[in-house]
mmCIF file of C-alpha atoms in Angstrom:
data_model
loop_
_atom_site.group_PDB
_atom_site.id
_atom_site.type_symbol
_atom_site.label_atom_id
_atom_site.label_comp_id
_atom_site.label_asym_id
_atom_site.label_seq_id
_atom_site.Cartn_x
_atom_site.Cartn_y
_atom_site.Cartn_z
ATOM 1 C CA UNK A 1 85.330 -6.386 12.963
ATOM 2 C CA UNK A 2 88.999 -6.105 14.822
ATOM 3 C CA UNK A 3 91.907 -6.564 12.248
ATOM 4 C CA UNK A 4 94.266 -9.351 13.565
ATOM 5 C CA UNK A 5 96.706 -6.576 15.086
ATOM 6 C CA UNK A 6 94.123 -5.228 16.786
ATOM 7 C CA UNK A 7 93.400 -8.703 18.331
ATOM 8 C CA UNK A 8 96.974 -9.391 18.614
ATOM 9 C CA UNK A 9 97.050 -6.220 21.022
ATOM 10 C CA UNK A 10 94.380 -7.185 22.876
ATOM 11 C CA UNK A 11 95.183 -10.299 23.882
ATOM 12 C CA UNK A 12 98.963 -9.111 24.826
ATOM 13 C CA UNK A 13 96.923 -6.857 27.119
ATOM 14 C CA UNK A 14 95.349 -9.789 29.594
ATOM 15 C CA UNK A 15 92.667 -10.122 27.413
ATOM 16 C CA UNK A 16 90.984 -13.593 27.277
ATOM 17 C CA UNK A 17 88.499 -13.421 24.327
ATOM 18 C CA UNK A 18 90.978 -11.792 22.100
ATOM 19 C CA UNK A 19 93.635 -14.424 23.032
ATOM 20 C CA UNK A 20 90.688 -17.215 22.008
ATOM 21 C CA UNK A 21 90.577 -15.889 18.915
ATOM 22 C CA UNK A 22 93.641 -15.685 18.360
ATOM 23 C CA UNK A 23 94.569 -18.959 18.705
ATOM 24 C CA UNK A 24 90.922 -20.726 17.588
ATOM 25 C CA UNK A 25 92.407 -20.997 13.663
ATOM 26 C CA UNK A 26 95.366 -22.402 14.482
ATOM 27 C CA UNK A 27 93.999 -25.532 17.622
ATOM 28 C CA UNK A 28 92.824 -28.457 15.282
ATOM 29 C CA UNK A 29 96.236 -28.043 13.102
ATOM 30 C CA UNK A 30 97.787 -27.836 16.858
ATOM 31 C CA UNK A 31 96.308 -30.872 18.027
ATOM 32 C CA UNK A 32 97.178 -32.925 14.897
ATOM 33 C CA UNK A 33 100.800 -31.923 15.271
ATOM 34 C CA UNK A 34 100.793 -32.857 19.079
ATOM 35 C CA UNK A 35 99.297 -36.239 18.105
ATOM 36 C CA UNK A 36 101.787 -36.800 15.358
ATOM 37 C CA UNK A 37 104.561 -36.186 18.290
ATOM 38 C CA UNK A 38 102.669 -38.085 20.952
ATOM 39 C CA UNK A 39 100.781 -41.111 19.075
ATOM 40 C CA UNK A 40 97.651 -40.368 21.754
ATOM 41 C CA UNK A 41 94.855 -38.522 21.274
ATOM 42 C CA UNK A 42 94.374 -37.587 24.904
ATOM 43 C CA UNK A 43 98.101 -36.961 25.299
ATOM 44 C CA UNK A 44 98.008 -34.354 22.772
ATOM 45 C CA UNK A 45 94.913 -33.076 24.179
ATOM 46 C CA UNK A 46 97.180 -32.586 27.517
ATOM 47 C CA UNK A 47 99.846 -31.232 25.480
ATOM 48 C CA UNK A 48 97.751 -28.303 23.365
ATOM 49 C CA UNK A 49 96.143 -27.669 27.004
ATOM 50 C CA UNK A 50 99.656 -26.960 28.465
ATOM 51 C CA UNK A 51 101.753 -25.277 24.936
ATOM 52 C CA UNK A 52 98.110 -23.300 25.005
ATOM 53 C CA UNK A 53 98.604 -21.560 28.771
ATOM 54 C CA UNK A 54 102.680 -21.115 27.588
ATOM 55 C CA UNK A 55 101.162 -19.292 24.592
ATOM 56 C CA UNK A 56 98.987 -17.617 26.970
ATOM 57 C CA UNK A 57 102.069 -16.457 29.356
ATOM 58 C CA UNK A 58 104.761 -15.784 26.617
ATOM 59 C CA UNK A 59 102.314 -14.146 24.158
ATOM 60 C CA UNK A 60 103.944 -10.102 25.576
ATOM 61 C CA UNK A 61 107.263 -11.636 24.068
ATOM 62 C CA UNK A 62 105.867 -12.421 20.570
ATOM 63 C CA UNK A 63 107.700 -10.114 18.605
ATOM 64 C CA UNK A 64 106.259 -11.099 15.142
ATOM 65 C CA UNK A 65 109.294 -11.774 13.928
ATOM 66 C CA UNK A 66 107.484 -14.904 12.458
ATOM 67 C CA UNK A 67 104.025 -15.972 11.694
ATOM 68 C CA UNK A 68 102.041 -16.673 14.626
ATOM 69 C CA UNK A 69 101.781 -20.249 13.812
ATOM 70 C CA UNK A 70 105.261 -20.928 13.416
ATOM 71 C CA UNK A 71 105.562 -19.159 16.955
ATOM 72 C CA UNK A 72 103.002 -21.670 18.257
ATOM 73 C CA UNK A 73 104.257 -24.367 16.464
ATOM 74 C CA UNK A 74 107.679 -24.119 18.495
ATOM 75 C CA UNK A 75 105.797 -23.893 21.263
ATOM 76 C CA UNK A 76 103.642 -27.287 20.829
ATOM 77 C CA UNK A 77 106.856 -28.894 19.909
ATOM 78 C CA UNK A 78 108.945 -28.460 22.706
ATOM 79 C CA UNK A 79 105.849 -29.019 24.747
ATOM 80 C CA UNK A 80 105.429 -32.169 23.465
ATOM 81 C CA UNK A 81 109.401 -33.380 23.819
ATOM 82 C CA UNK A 82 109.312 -32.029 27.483
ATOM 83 C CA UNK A 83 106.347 -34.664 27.728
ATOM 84 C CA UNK A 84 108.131 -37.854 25.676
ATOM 85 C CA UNK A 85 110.866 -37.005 28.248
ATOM 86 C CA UNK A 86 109.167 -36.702 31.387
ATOM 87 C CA UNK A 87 107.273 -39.924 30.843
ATOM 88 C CA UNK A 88 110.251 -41.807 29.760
ATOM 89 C CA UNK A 89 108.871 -43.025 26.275
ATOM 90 C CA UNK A 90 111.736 -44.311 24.595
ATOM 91 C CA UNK A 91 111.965 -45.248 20.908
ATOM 92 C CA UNK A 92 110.629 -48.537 20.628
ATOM 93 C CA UNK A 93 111.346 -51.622 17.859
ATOM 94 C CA UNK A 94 108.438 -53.320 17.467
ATOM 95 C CA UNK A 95 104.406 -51.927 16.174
ATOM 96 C CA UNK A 96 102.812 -53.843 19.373
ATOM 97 C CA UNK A 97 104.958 -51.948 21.938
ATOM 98 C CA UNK A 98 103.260 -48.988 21.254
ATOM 99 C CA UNK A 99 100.915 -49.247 23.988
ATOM 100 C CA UNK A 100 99.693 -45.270 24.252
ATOM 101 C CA UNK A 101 98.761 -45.282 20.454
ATOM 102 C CA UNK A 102 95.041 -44.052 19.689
ATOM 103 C CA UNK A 103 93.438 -43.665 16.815
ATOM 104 C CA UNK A 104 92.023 -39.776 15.381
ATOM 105 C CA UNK A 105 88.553 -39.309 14.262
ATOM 106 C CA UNK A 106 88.466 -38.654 10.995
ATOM 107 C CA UNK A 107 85.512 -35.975 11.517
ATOM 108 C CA UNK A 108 88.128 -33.922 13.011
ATOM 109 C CA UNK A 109 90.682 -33.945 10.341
ATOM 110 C CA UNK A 110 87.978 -32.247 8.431
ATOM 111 C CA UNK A 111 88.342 -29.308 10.421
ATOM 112 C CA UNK A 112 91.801 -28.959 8.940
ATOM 113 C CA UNK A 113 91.456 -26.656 5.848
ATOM 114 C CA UNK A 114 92.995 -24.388 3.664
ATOM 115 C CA UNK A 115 91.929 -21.750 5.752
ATOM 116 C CA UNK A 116 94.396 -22.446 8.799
ATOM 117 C CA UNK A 117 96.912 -21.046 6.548
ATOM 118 C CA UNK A 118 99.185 -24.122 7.697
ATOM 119 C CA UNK A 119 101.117 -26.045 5.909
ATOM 120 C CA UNK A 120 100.613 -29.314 7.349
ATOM 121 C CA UNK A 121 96.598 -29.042 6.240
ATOM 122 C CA UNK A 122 97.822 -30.256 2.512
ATOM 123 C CA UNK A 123 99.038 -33.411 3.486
ATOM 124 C CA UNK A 124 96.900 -34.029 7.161
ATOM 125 C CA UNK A 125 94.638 -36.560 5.191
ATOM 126 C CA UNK A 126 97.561 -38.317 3.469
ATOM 127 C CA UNK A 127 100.683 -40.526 5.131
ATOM 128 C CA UNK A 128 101.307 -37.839 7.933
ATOM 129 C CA UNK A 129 98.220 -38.942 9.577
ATOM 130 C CA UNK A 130 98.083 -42.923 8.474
ATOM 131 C CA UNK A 131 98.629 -45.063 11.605
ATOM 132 C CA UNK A 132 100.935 -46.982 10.087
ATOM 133 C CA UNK A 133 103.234 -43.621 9.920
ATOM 134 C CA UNK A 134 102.232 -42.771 13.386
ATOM 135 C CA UNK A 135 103.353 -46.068 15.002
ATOM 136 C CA UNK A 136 106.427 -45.640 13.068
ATOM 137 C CA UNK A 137 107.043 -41.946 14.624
ATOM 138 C CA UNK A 138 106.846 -43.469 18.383
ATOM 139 C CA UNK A 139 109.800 -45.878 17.394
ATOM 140 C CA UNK A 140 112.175 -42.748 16.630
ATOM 141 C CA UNK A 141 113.695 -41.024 19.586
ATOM 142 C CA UNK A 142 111.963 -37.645 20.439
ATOM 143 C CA UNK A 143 114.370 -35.389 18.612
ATOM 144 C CA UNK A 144 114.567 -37.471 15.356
ATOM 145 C CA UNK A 145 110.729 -37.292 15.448
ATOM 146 C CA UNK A 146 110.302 -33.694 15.881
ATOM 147 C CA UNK A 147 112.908 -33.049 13.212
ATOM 148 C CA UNK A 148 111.309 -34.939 10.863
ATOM 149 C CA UNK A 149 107.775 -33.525 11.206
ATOM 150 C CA UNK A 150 108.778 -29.705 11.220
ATOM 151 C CA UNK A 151 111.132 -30.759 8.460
ATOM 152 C CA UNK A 152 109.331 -33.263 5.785
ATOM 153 C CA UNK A 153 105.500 -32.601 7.158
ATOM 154 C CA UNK A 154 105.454 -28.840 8.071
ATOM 155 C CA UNK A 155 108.160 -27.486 5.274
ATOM 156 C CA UNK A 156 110.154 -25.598 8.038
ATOM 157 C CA UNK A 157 114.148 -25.118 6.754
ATOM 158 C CA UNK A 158 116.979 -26.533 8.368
ATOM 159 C CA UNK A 159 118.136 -23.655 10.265
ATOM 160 C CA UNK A 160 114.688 -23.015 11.731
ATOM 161 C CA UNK A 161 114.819 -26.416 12.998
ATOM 162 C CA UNK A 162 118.376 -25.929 14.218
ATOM 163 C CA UNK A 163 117.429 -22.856 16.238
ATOM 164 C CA UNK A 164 114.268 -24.594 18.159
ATOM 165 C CA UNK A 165 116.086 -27.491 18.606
ATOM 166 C CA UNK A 166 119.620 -25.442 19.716
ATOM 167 C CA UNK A 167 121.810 -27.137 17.797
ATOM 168 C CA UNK A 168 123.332 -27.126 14.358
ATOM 169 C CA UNK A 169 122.072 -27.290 10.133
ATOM 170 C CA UNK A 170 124.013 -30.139 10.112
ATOM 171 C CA UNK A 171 123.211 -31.429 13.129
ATOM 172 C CA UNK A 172 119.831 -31.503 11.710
ATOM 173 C CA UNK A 173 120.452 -33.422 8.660
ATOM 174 C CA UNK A 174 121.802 -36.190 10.642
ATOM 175 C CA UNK A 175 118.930 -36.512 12.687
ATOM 176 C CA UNK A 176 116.525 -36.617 9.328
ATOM 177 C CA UNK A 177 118.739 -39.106 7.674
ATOM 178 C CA UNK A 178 118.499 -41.634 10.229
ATOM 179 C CA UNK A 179 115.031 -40.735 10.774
ATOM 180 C CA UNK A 180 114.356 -41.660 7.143
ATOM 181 C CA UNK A 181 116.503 -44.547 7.260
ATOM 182 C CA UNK A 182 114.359 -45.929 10.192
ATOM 183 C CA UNK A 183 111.439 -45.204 8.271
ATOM 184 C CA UNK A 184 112.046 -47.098 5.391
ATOM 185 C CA UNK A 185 110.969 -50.211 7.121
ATOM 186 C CA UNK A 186 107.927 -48.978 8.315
ATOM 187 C CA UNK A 187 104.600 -50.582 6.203
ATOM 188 C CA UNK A 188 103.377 -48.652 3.511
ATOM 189 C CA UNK A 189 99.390 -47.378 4.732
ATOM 190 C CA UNK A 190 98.913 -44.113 3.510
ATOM 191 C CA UNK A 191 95.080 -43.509 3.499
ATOM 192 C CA UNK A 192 93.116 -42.526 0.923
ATOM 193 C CA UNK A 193 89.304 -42.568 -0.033
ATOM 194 C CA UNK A 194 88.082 -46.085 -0.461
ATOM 195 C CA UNK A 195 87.602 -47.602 -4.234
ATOM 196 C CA UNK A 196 84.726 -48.891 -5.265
ATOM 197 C CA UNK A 197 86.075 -52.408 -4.745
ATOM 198 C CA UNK A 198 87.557 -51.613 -1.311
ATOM 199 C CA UNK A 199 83.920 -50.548 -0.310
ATOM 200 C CA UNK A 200 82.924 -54.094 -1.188
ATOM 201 C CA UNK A 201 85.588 -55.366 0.943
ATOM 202 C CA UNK A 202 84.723 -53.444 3.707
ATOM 203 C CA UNK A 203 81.002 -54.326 2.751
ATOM 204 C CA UNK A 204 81.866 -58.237 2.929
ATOM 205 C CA UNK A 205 83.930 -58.345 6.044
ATOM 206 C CA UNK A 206 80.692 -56.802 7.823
ATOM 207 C CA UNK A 207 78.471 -59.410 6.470
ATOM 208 C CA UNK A 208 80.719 -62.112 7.532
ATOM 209 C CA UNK A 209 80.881 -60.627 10.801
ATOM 210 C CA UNK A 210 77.561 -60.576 11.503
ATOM 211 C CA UNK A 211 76.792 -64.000 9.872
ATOM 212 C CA UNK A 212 79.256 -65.511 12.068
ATOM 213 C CA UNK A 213 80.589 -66.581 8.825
ATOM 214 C CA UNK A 214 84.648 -67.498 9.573
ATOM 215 C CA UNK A 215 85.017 -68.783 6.027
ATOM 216 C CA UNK A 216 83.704 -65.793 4.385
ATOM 217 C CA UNK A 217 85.502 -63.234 6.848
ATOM 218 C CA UNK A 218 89.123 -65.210 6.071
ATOM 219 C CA UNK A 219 88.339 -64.966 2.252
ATOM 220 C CA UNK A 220 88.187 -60.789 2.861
ATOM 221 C CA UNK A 221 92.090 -61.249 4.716
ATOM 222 C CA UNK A 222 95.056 -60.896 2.860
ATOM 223 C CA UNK A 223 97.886 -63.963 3.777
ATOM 224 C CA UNK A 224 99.869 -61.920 5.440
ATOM 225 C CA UNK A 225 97.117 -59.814 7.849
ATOM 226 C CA UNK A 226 98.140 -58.519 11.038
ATOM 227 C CA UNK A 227 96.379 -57.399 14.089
ATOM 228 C CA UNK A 228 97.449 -55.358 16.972
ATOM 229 C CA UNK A 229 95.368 -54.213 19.898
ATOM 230 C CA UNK A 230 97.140 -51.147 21.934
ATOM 231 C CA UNK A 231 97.860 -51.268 24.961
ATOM 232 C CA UNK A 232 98.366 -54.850 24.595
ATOM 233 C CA UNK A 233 101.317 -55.991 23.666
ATOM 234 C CA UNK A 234 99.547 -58.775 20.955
ATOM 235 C CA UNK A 235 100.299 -59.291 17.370
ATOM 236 C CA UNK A 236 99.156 -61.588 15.046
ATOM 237 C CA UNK A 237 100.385 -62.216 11.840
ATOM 238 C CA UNK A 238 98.879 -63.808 9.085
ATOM 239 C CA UNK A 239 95.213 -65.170 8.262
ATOM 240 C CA UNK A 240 95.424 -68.267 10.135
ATOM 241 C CA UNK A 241 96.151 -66.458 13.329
ATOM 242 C CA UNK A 242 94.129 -63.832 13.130
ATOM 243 C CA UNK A 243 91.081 -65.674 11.988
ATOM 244 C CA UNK A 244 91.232 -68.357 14.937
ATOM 245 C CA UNK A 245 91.656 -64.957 16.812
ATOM 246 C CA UNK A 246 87.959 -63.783 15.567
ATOM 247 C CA UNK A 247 86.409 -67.505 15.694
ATOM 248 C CA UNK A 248 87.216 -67.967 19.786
ATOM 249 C CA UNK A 249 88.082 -64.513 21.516
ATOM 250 C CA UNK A 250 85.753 -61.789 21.204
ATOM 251 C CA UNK A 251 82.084 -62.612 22.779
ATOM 252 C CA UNK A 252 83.842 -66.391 22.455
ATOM 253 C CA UNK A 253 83.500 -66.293 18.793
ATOM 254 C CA UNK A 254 80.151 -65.292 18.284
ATOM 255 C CA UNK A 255 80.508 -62.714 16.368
ATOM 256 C CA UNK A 256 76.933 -62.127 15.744
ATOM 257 C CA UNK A 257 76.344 -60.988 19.093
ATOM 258 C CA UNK A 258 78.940 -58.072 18.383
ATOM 259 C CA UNK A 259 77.342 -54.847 16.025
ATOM 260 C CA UNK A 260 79.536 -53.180 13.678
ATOM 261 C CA UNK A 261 78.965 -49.574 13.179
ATOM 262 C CA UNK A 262 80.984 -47.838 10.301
ATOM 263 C CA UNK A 263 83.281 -44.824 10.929
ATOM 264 C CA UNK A 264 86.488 -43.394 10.217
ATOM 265 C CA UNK A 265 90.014 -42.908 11.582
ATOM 266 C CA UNK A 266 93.546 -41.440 10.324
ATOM 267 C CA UNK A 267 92.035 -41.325 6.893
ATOM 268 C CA UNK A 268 91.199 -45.326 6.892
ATOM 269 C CA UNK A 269 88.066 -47.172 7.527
ATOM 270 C CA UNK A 270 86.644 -47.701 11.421
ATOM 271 C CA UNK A 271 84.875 -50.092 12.866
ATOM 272 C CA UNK A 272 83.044 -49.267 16.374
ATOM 273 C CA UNK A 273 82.410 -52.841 18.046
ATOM 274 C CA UNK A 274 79.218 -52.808 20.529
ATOM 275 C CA UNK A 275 78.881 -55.564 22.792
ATOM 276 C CA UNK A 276 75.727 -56.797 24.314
ATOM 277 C CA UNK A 277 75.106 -55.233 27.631
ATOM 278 C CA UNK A 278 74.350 -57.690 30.355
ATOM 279 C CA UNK A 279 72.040 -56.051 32.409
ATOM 280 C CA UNK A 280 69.868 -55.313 29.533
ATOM 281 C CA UNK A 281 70.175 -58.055 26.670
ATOM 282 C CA UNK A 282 68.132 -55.639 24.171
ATOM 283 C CA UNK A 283 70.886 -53.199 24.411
ATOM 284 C CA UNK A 284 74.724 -53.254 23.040
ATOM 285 C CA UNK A 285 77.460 -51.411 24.828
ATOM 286 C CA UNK A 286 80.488 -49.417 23.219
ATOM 287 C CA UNK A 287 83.670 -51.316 23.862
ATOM 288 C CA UNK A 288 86.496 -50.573 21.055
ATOM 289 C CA UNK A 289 87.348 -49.202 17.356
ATOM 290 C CA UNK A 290 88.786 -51.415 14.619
ATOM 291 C CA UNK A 291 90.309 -49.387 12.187
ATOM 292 C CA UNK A 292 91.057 -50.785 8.862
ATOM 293 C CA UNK A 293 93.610 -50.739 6.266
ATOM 294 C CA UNK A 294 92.708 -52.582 2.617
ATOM 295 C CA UNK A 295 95.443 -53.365 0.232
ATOM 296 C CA UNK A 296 94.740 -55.520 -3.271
ATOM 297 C CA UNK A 297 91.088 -56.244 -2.450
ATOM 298 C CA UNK A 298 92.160 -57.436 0.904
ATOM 299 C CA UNK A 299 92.110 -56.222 4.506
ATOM 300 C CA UNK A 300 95.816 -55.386 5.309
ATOM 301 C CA UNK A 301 95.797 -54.708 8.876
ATOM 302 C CA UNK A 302 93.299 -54.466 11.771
ATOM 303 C CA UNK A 303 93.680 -52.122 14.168
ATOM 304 C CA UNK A 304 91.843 -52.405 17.658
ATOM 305 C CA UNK A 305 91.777 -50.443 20.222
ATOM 306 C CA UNK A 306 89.338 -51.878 23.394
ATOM 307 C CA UNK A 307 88.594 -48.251 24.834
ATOM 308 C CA UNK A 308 84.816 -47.221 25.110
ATOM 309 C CA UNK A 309 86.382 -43.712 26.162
ATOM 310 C CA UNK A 310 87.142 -43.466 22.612
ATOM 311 C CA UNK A 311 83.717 -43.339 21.696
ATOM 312 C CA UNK A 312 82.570 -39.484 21.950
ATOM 313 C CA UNK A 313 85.490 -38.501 20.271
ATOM 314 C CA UNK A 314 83.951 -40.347 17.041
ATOM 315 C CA UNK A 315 80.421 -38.959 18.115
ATOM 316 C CA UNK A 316 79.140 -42.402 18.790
ATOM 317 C CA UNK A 317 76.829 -43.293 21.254
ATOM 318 C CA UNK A 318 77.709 -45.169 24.265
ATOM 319 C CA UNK A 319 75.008 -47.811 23.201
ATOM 320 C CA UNK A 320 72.918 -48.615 20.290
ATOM 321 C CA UNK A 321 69.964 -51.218 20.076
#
């Protein structure tokens, strides 16, 4: 087998396979960090696609003076603010503006391990990956947000922030400040592996859905629920709301008609919603992903996201029976 040098030297030669395997350790931990910058799953596929052919075209003037990560790393980063800029995303105020956000299959996330030899694997399951935290990035301006994941997610220093960023140490510790001070108002949803008693929760909210059952699904809510559905600008706060929501919108409130199948997403519980297809009343369609977030036996927040596109990156069907 090549030692990494030998790879290395390969691939500064023109030589594709070498440069694959260069870079295969490092893409999943890549793509998270692009979708922590972005919010989107597909704009962070763009964005790894693009850093990956300026890795490709700068790799003769790696000098090795760092890791190869952290070389890629500053790459995917100022890929990603040349994006935010060229598509005019400014920071936002409000959860429900967010209209780009997508969720991230939790399947994938497992592909982050210890092996990656990054940094950001310890804590990819935890709040740097909740979408609560990832809403929250989108409302910082680009810089702020890029500062405070090399800085508080991927453990970089001050002054190696400073230099990718060209400006100063302290320039730096302005930007994380007010970063963190924006933060601080942004819910609490870090994800985590379901209790027992959450697993009931989840258990009786998909029993009430397919009952039809409003009373029993607004017993599973907390007070104070909300529900957003990106790209729409909607929010709904509070049980009342979101419950009159479920009883008259979706398939006009017959809930039954709608299958629930169980997944995963940013470390919380996923529903996939299939509807029933029209041309062919024994089958149900994909049509969107409720993700979940459950806080003192309650459901906290619901998620949605009305994208069947969505659905192979979970490794759900398109339709189920």
């Amino acid at each position: 087998m090549s030692s990494s040098g030998e790879v290395l030297a390969a691939a500064r030669s023109g030589d594709g396979t070498a440069f694959d395997a260069l870079l295969a350790p490092h893409l999943r931990a890549l793509h998270v960090h692009c979708y922590r910058m972005l919010g989107s799953y597909a704009d962070a596929e763009e964005a790894v696609q693009e850093a990956t052919l300026r890795a490709w075209r700068g790799l003769p003037g790696y000098r090795e003076a760092a890791p190869l990560r952290h070389w890629l790393y500053r790459i995917a980063t100022t890929t990603c603010l040349k994006m935010i800029n060229r598509r005019g995303r400014d920071p936002l105020t409000a959860a429900a503006e967010v209209s780009w956000l997508q969720p991230y299959p939790d399947a994938l996330l497992d592909q982050l391990t210890d092996h990656d030899a990054d940094p950001a694997a310890v804590v990819a399951r935890r709040e740097s990956i909740a979408l609560a935290f990832i809403t929250a990035l989108q409302m910082l301006p680009a810089t702020q947000r890029a500062v405070l994941i090399l800085r508080e997610v991927l453990g970089w220093s001050a002054r190696e922030v400073a230099d990718l960023l060209g400006t100063t140490v302290a320039g730096v510790n302005s930007a994380l400040q007010r970063a963190r001070a924006t933060l601080t108002d942004a819910p609490d949803a870090a994800p985590r592996a379901l209790t027992g008693r959450e697993q009931d929760v989840l258990d009786r909210f998909l029993h009430a859905w397919h009952a039809c059952d409003i009373p029993a699904l607004a017993v599973v809510l907390r007070d104070d629920v909300t529900m957003t559905m990106p790209p729409q600008a909607i929010r709904l706060v509070g049980r009342d709301a979101v419950v009159g929501f479920l009883a008259t919108v979706p398939a006009d409130g017959r809930l039954d008609r709608i299958r629930l199948v169980v997944t995963r997403a940013n470390g919380h519980p996923a529903l996939a919603a299939y509807l029933p297809d029209d041309a062919e009343q024994w089958d149900c369609r994909g049509y969107g992903i409720m993700v979940l977030t459950i806080h003192d036996d309650r459901v906290a927040t619901i998620t949605g996201f009305p994208d069947p596109s969505l659905f192979p990156l979970f490794d759900l069907p398109a339709t189920v029976p």
